[in-house]
mmCIF file of C-alpha atoms in Angstrom:
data_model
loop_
_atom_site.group_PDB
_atom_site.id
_atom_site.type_symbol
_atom_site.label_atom_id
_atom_site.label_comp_id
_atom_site.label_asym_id
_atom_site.label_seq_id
_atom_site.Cartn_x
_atom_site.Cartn_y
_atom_site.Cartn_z
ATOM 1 C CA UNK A 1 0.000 0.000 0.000
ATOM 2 C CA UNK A 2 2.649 2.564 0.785
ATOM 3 C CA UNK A 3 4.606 1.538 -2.117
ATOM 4 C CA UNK A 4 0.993 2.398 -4.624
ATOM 5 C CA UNK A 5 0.832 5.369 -2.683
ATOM 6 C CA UNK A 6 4.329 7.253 -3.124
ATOM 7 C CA UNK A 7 3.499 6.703 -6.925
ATOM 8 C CA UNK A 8 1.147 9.698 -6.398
ATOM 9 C CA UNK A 9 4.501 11.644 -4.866
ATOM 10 C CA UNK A 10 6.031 10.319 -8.009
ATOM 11 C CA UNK A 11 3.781 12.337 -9.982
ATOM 12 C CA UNK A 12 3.321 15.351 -8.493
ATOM 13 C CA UNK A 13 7.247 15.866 -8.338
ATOM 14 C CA UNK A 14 7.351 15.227 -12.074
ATOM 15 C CA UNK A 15 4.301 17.735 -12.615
ATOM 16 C CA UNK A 16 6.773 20.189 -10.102
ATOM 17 C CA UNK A 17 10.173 20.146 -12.529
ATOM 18 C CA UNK A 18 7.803 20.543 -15.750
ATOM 19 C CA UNK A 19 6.032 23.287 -14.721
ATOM 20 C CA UNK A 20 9.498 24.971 -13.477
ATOM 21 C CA UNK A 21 10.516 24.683 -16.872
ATOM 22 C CA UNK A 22 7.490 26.153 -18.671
ATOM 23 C CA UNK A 23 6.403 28.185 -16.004
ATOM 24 C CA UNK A 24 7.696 30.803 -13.131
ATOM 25 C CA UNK A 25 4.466 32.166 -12.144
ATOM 26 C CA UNK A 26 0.708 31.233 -11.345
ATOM 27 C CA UNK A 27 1.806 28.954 -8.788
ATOM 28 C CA UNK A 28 1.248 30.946 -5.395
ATOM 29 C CA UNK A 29 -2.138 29.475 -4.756
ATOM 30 C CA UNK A 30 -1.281 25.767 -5.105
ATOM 31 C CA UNK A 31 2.007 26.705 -2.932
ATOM 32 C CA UNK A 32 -0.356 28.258 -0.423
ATOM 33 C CA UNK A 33 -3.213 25.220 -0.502
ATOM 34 C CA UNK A 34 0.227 22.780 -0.123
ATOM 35 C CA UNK A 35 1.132 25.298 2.975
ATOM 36 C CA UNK A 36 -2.503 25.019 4.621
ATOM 37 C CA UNK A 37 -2.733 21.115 4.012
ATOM 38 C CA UNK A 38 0.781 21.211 5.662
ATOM 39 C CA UNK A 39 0.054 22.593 8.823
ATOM 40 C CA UNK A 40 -3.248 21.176 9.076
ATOM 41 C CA UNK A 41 -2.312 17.390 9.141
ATOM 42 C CA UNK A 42 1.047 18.776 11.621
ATOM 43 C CA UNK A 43 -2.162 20.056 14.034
ATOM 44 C CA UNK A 44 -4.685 17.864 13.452
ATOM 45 C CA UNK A 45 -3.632 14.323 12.644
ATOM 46 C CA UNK A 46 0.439 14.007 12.674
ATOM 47 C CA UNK A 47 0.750 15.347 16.802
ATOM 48 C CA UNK A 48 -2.455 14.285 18.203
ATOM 49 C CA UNK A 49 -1.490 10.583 17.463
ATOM 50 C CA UNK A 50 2.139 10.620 18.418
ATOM 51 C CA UNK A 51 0.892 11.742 21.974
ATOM 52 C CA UNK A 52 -1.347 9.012 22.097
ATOM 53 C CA UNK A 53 1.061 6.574 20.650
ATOM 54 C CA UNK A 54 3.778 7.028 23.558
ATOM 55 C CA UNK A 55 3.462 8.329 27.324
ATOM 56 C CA UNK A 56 6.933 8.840 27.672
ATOM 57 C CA UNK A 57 8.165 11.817 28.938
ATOM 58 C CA UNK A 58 12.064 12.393 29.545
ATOM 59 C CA UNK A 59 12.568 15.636 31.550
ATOM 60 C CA UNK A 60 8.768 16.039 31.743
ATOM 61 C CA UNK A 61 7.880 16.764 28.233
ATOM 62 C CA UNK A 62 6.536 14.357 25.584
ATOM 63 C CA UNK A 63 8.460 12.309 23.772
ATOM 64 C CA UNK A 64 6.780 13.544 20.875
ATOM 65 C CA UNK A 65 7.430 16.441 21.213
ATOM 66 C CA UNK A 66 10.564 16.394 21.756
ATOM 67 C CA UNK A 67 10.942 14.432 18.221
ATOM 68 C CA UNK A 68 8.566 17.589 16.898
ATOM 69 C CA UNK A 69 11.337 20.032 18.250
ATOM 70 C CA UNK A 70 14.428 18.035 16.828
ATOM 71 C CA UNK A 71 12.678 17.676 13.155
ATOM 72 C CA UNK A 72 12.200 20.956 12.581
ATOM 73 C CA UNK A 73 15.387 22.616 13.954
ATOM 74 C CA UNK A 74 17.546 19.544 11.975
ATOM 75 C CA UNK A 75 15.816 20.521 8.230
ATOM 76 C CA UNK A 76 17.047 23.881 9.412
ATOM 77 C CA UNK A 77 20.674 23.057 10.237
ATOM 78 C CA UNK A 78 20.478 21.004 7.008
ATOM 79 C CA UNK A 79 19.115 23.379 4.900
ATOM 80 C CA UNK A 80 21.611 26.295 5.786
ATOM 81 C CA UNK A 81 24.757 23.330 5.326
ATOM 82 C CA UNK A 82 23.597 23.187 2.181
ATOM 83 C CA UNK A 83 22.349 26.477 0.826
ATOM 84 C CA UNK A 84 18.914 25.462 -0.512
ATOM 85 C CA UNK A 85 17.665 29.362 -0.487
ATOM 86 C CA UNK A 86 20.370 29.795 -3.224
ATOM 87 C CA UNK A 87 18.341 28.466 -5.056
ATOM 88 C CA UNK A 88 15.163 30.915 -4.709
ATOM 89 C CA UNK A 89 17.130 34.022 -5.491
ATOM 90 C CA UNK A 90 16.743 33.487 -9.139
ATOM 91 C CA UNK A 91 13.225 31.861 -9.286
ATOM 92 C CA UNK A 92 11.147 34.989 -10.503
ATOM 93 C CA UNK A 93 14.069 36.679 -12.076
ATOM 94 C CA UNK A 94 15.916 36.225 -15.438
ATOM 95 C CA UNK A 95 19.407 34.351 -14.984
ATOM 96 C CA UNK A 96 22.518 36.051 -14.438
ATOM 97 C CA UNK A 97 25.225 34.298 -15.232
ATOM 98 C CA UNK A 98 27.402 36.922 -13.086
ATOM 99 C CA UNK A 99 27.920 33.781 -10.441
ATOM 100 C CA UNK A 100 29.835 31.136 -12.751
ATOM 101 C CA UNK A 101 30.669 27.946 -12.208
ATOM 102 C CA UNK A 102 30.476 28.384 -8.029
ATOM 103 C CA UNK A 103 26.718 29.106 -8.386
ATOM 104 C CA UNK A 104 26.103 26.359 -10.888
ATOM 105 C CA UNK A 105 27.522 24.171 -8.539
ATOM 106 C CA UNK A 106 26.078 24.793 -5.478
ATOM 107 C CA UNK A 107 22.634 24.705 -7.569
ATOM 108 C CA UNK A 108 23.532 21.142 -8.121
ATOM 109 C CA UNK A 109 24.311 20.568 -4.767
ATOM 110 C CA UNK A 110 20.692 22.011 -3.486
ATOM 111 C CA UNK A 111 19.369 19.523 -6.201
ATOM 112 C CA UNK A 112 21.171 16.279 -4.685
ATOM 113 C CA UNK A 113 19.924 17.859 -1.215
ATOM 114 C CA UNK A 114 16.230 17.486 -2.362
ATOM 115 C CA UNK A 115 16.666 14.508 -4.060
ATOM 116 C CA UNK A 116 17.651 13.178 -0.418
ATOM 117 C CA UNK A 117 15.064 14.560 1.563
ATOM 118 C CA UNK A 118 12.538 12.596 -0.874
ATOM 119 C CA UNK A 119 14.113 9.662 0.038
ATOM 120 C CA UNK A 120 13.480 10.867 3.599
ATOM 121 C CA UNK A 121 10.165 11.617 2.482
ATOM 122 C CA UNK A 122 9.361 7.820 0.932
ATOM 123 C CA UNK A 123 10.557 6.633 4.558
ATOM 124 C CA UNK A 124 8.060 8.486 6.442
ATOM 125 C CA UNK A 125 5.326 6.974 4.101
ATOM 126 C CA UNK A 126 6.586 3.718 5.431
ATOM 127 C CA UNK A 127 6.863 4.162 8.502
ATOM 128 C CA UNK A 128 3.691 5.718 8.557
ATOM 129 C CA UNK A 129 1.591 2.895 7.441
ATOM 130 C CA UNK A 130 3.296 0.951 10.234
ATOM 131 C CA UNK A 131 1.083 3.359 12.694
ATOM 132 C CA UNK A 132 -1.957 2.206 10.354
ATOM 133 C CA UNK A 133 -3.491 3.116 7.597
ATOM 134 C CA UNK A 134 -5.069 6.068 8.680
ATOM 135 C CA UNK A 135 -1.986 7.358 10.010
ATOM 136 C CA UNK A 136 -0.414 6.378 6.860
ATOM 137 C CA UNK A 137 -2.418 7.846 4.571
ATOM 138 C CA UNK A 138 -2.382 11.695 6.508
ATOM 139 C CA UNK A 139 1.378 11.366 6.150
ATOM 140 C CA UNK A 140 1.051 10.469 2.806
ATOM 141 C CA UNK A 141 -0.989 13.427 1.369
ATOM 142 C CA UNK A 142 1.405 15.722 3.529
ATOM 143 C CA UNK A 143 4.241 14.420 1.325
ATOM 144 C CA UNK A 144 2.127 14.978 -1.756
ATOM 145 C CA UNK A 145 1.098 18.390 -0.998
ATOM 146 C CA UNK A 146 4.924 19.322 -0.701
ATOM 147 C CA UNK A 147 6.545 17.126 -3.813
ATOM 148 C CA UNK A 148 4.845 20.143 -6.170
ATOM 149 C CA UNK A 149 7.355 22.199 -4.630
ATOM 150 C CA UNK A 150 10.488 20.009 -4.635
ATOM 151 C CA UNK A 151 10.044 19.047 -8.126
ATOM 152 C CA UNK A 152 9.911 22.485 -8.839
ATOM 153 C CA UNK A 153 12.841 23.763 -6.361
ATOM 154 C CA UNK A 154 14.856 20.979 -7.698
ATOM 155 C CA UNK A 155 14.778 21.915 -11.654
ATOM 156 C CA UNK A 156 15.234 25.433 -10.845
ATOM 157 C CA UNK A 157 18.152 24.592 -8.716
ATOM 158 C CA UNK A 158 19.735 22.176 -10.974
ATOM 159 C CA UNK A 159 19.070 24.584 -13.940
ATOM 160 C CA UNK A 160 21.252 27.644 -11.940
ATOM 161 C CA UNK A 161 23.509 29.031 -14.889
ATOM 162 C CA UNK A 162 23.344 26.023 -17.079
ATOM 163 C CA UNK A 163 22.022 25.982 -20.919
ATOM 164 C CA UNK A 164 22.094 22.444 -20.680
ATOM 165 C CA UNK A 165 18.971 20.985 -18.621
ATOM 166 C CA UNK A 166 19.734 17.178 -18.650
ATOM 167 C CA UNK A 167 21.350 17.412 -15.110
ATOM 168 C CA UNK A 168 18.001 19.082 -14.486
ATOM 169 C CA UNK A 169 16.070 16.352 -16.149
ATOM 170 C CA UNK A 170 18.308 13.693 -14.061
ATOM 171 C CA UNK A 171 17.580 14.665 -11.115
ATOM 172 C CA UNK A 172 14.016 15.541 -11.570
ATOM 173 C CA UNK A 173 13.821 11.929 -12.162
ATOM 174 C CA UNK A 174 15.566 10.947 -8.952
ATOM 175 C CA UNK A 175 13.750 12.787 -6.885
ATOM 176 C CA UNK A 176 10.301 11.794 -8.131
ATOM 177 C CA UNK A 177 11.685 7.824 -7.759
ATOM 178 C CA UNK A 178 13.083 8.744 -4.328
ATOM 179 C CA UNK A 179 9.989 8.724 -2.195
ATOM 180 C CA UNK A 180 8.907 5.059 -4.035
ATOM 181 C CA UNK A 181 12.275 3.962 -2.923
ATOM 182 C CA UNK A 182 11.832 4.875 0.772
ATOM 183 C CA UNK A 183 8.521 3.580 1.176
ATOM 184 C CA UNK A 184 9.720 0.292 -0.376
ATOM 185 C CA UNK A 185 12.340 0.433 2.517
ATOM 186 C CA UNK A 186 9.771 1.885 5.294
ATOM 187 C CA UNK A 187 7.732 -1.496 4.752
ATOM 188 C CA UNK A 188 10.899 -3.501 5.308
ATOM 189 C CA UNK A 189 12.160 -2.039 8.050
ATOM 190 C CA UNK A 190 9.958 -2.833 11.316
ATOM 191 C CA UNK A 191 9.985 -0.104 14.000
ATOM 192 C CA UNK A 192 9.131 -0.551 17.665
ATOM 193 C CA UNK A 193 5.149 1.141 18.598
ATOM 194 C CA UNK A 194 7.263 2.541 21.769
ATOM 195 C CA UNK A 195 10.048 4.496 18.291
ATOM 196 C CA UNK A 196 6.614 5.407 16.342
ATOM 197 C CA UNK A 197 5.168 8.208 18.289
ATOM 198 C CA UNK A 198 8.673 9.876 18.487
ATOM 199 C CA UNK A 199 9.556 9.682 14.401
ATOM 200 C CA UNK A 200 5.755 10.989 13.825
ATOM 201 C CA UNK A 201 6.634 14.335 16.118
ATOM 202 C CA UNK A 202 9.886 14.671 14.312
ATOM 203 C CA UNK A 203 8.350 13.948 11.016
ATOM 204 C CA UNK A 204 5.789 17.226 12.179
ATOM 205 C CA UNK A 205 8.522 19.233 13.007
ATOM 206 C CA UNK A 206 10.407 18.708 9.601
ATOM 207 C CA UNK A 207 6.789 19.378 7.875
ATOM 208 C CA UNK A 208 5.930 22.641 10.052
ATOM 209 C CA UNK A 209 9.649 23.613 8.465
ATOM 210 C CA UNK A 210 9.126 23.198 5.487
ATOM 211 C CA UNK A 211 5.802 24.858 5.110
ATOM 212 C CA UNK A 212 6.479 28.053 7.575
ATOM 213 C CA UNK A 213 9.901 28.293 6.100
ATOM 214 C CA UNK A 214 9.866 27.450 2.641
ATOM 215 C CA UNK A 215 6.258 26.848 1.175
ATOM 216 C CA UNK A 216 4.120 29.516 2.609
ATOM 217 C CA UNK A 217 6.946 32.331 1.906
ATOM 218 C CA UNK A 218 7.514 31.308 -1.450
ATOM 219 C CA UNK A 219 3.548 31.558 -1.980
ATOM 220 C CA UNK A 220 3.405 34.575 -0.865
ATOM 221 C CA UNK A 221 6.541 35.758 -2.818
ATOM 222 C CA UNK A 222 5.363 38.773 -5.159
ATOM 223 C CA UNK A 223 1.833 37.626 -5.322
ATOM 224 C CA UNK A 224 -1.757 38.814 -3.798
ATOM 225 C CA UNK A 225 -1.663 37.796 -0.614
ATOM 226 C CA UNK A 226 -5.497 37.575 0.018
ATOM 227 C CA UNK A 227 -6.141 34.873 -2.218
ATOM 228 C CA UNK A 228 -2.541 33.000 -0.870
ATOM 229 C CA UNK A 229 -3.925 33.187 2.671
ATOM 230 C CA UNK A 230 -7.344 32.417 1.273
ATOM 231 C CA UNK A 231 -6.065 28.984 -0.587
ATOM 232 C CA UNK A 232 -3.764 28.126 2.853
ATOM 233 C CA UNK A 233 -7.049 28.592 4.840
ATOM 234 C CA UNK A 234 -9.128 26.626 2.740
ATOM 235 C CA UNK A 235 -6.227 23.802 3.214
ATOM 236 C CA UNK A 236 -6.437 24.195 7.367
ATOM 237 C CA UNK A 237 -10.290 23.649 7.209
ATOM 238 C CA UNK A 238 -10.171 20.546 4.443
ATOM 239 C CA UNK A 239 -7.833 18.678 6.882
ATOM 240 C CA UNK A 240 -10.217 19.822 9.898
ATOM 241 C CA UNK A 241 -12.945 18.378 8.042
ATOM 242 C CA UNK A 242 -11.506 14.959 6.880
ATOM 243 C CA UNK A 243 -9.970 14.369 10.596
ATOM 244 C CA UNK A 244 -13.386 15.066 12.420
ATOM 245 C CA UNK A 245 -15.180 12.669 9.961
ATOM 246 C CA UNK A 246 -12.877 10.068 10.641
ATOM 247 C CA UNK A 247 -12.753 10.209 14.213
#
């Protein structure tokens, strides 16, 4: 099941990298409906179970949450080893090819990053299922909503100062197989109940990152912000809606 269901993150990071290369604009209301899913399954769904998964609490606070913490500050540290926002300096403006070679590189290096992280990505899909299926499937759509973005961030990042785009192409590729890859390995690998509820408050953390810090400014980048916060409201309430039916 999570393998059939990364194929979906499969597509949407292909449908990312093609749009990046036929399109730098119109995109601010999916980025902001990706944001709002975000944060609604982190609130809703992703930390609500972890608590109920695990009562442990070292130094008084929630194991959980203490995962939640961890997640997001480590996408942080990695994201600032490895320069991602290098990458989003030239995303609404023409290429200058002042940079050379340095720039072109680190683009590539911001590309291999993401094509990492959906590897990451694939695991928590896993991993996820291993909660159950409901579980599962929440942390599925959250890596959905996102792989827009990273198919996007990764051909713009790969294409920094380059004519030629098959690097681009290569690792648009990788990172759209990526996720089915980690799933495949999250059904192998069998994790503890007790290890669960901490990985799903890490795996929130890295998720409230990523849409706070990279999805919901980007969205809001040189666009109207009514209709942003409009689309990232209308995500908060759809996950509201679909987690109170459930339950």
């Amino acid at each position: 099941m999570a393998v059939l269901v990364s194929l979906l993150a499969f597509l949407m990071t292909l449908l990312g990298g093609v749009a990046a290369m036929r399109v730098r604009d119109n995109r601010h209301l999916v980025l902001g409906l990706s944001g709002g899913l975000m944060l609604g399954i982190v609130a809703f769904d992703l930390i609500p179970e972890s608590l109920e998964m695990t009562r442990h609490s070292p130094f008084g606070v929630p194991a959980p949450m203490i995962g939640f913490a961890a997640g997001f500050v480590l996408l942080h540290v990695v994201e600032q080893a490895v320069a991602i926002h290098r990458a989003h300096e030239d995303e609404y403006a023409p290429h200058v090819h002042a940079h050379g070679h340095g720039a072109g590189q680190a683009g590539l290096v911001a590309a291999f990053a993401l094509v990492v992280h959906s590897l990451l990505d694939g695991l928590a899909i896993g991993l996820g299922f291993q909660s159950g299926t409901e579980v599962g499937t929440f942390v599925a759509l959250a890596v959905i909503v996102h792989k827009f973005a990273d198919g996007f961030n990764t051909v713009t990042a790969a294409s920094l100062n380059r004519a030629d785009r098959r690097p681009a192409v290569v690792l648009l590729f990788a990172n759209a197989t990526a996720p089915v890859a980690g799933a495949a390995l999250g059904t192998l690998v069998r994790v503890p109940e007790a290890v669960l509820g901490p990985y799903l408050g890490l795996f929130a953390g890295v998720l409230l990152y990523l849409a706070a810090a990279e999805i919901l400014p980007e969205a809001h980048s040189l666009h109207p912000r009514v209709m942003t916060l409009c689309a990232t409201g209308l995500g908060l309430a759809a996950v509201l809606l679909v987690v109170g039916l459930a339950g």
